[in-house]
GROMACS .gro file of C-alpha atoms in nm:
model
   71
    1MET     CA    1  -5.698   1.442  -1.368
    2CYS     CA    2  -5.733   1.863  -1.343
    3GLU     CA    3  -6.094   1.688  -1.486
    4VAL     CA    4  -6.171   1.485  -1.291
    5LEU     CA    5  -6.064   1.631  -0.950
    6TYR     CA    6  -6.265   1.971  -1.078
    7ILE     CA    7  -5.930   2.193  -1.089
    8SER     CA    8  -5.743   2.409  -1.347
    9GLU     CA    9  -5.407   2.393  -1.437
   10SER     CA   10  -5.340   2.719  -1.249
   11GLU     CA   11  -5.417   2.591  -0.909
   12LEU     CA   12  -5.121   2.335  -0.978
   13PHE     CA   13  -4.935   2.595  -0.719
   14ASP     CA   14  -4.650   2.395  -0.653
   15GLY     CA   15  -4.618   2.262  -1.036
   16ASP     CA   16  -4.512   1.885  -1.061
   17SER     CA   17  -4.420   1.855  -0.711
   18THR     CA   18  -4.788   1.943  -0.596
   19ASP     CA   19  -4.941   1.684  -0.377
   20LEU     CA   20  -5.283   1.590  -0.557
   21ARG     CA   21  -5.454   1.552  -0.186
   22GLU     CA   22  -5.363   1.887  -0.156
   23LEU     CA   23  -5.611   1.969  -0.479
   24GLY     CA   24  -5.869   1.719  -0.325
   25LEU     CA   25  -5.795   1.374  -0.448
   26ASP     CA   26  -5.980   1.122  -0.234
   27SER     CA   27  -6.067   0.746  -0.255
   28VAL     CA   28  -6.361   0.847  -0.525
   29ARG     CA   29  -6.185   1.048  -0.757
   30PHE     CA   30  -5.890   0.838  -0.760
   31VAL     CA   31  -6.072   0.545  -0.851
   32LEU     CA   32  -6.177   0.770  -1.106
   33LEU     CA   33  -5.869   0.858  -1.239
   34MET     CA   34  -5.773   0.540  -1.229
   35LYS     CA   35  -6.027   0.409  -1.484
   36LYS     CA   36  -5.979   0.707  -1.691
   37LEU     CA   37  -5.619   0.608  -1.742
   38ASP     CA   38  -5.706   0.258  -1.755
   39VAL     CA   39  -5.472   0.167  -1.488
   40THR     CA   40  -5.590  -0.235  -1.342
   41ARG     CA   41  -5.698  -0.240  -1.025
   42GLY     CA   42  -5.450  -0.418  -0.762
   43SER     CA   43  -5.190  -0.379  -1.024
   44ASP     CA   44  -4.848  -0.316  -0.903
   45LEU     CA   45  -4.882   0.048  -1.136
   46GLN     CA   46  -5.149   0.119  -0.906
   47LYS     CA   47  -4.996   0.054  -0.603
   48ARG     CA   48  -4.702   0.278  -0.732
   49LEU     CA   49  -4.898   0.527  -0.792
   50VAL     CA   50  -5.038   0.543  -0.414
   51ALA     CA   51  -4.675   0.542  -0.302
   52ASP     CA   52  -4.621   0.911  -0.476
   53LEU     CA   53  -4.878   1.118  -0.508
   54SER     CA   54  -4.784   1.399  -0.643
   55ILE     CA   55  -4.837   1.538  -1.061
   56ALA     CA   56  -4.402   1.490  -1.101
   57GLY     CA   57  -4.490   1.072  -0.970
   58TRP     CA   58  -4.723   1.010  -1.179
   59THR     CA   59  -4.572   1.173  -1.491
   60GLN     CA   60  -4.264   0.941  -1.458
   61LEU     CA   61  -4.429   0.599  -1.330
   62LEU     CA   62  -4.717   0.635  -1.645
   63GLU     CA   63  -4.487   0.719  -1.896
   64LEU     CA   64  -4.328   0.358  -1.764
   65GLY     CA   65  -4.627   0.216  -1.816
   66GLN     CA   66  -4.769  -0.115  -1.748
   67PRO     CA   67  -4.553  -0.384  -1.864
   68GLU     CA   68  -4.796  -0.572  -2.004
   69GLY     CA   69  -5.052  -0.879  -1.903
   70VAL     CA   70  -5.020  -0.769  -1.530
   71THR     CA   71  -5.345  -0.668  -1.338
   0.00000   0.00000   0.00000
């Protein structure tokens, strides 16, 4: 994420609760992150990621992953 947002880990001032929008996450960078993370466009996982824009939220959701065959 740091690479796509052009930030360093030191900029995660609230640690895992840092809101990604405060770090420059916009629609273009969101699409880049989804591609980099191999998240299918319009998938349930993508919708859940949109609902929780924190490092902790994304970590938790990505660890759960996307069920096979879900698009």
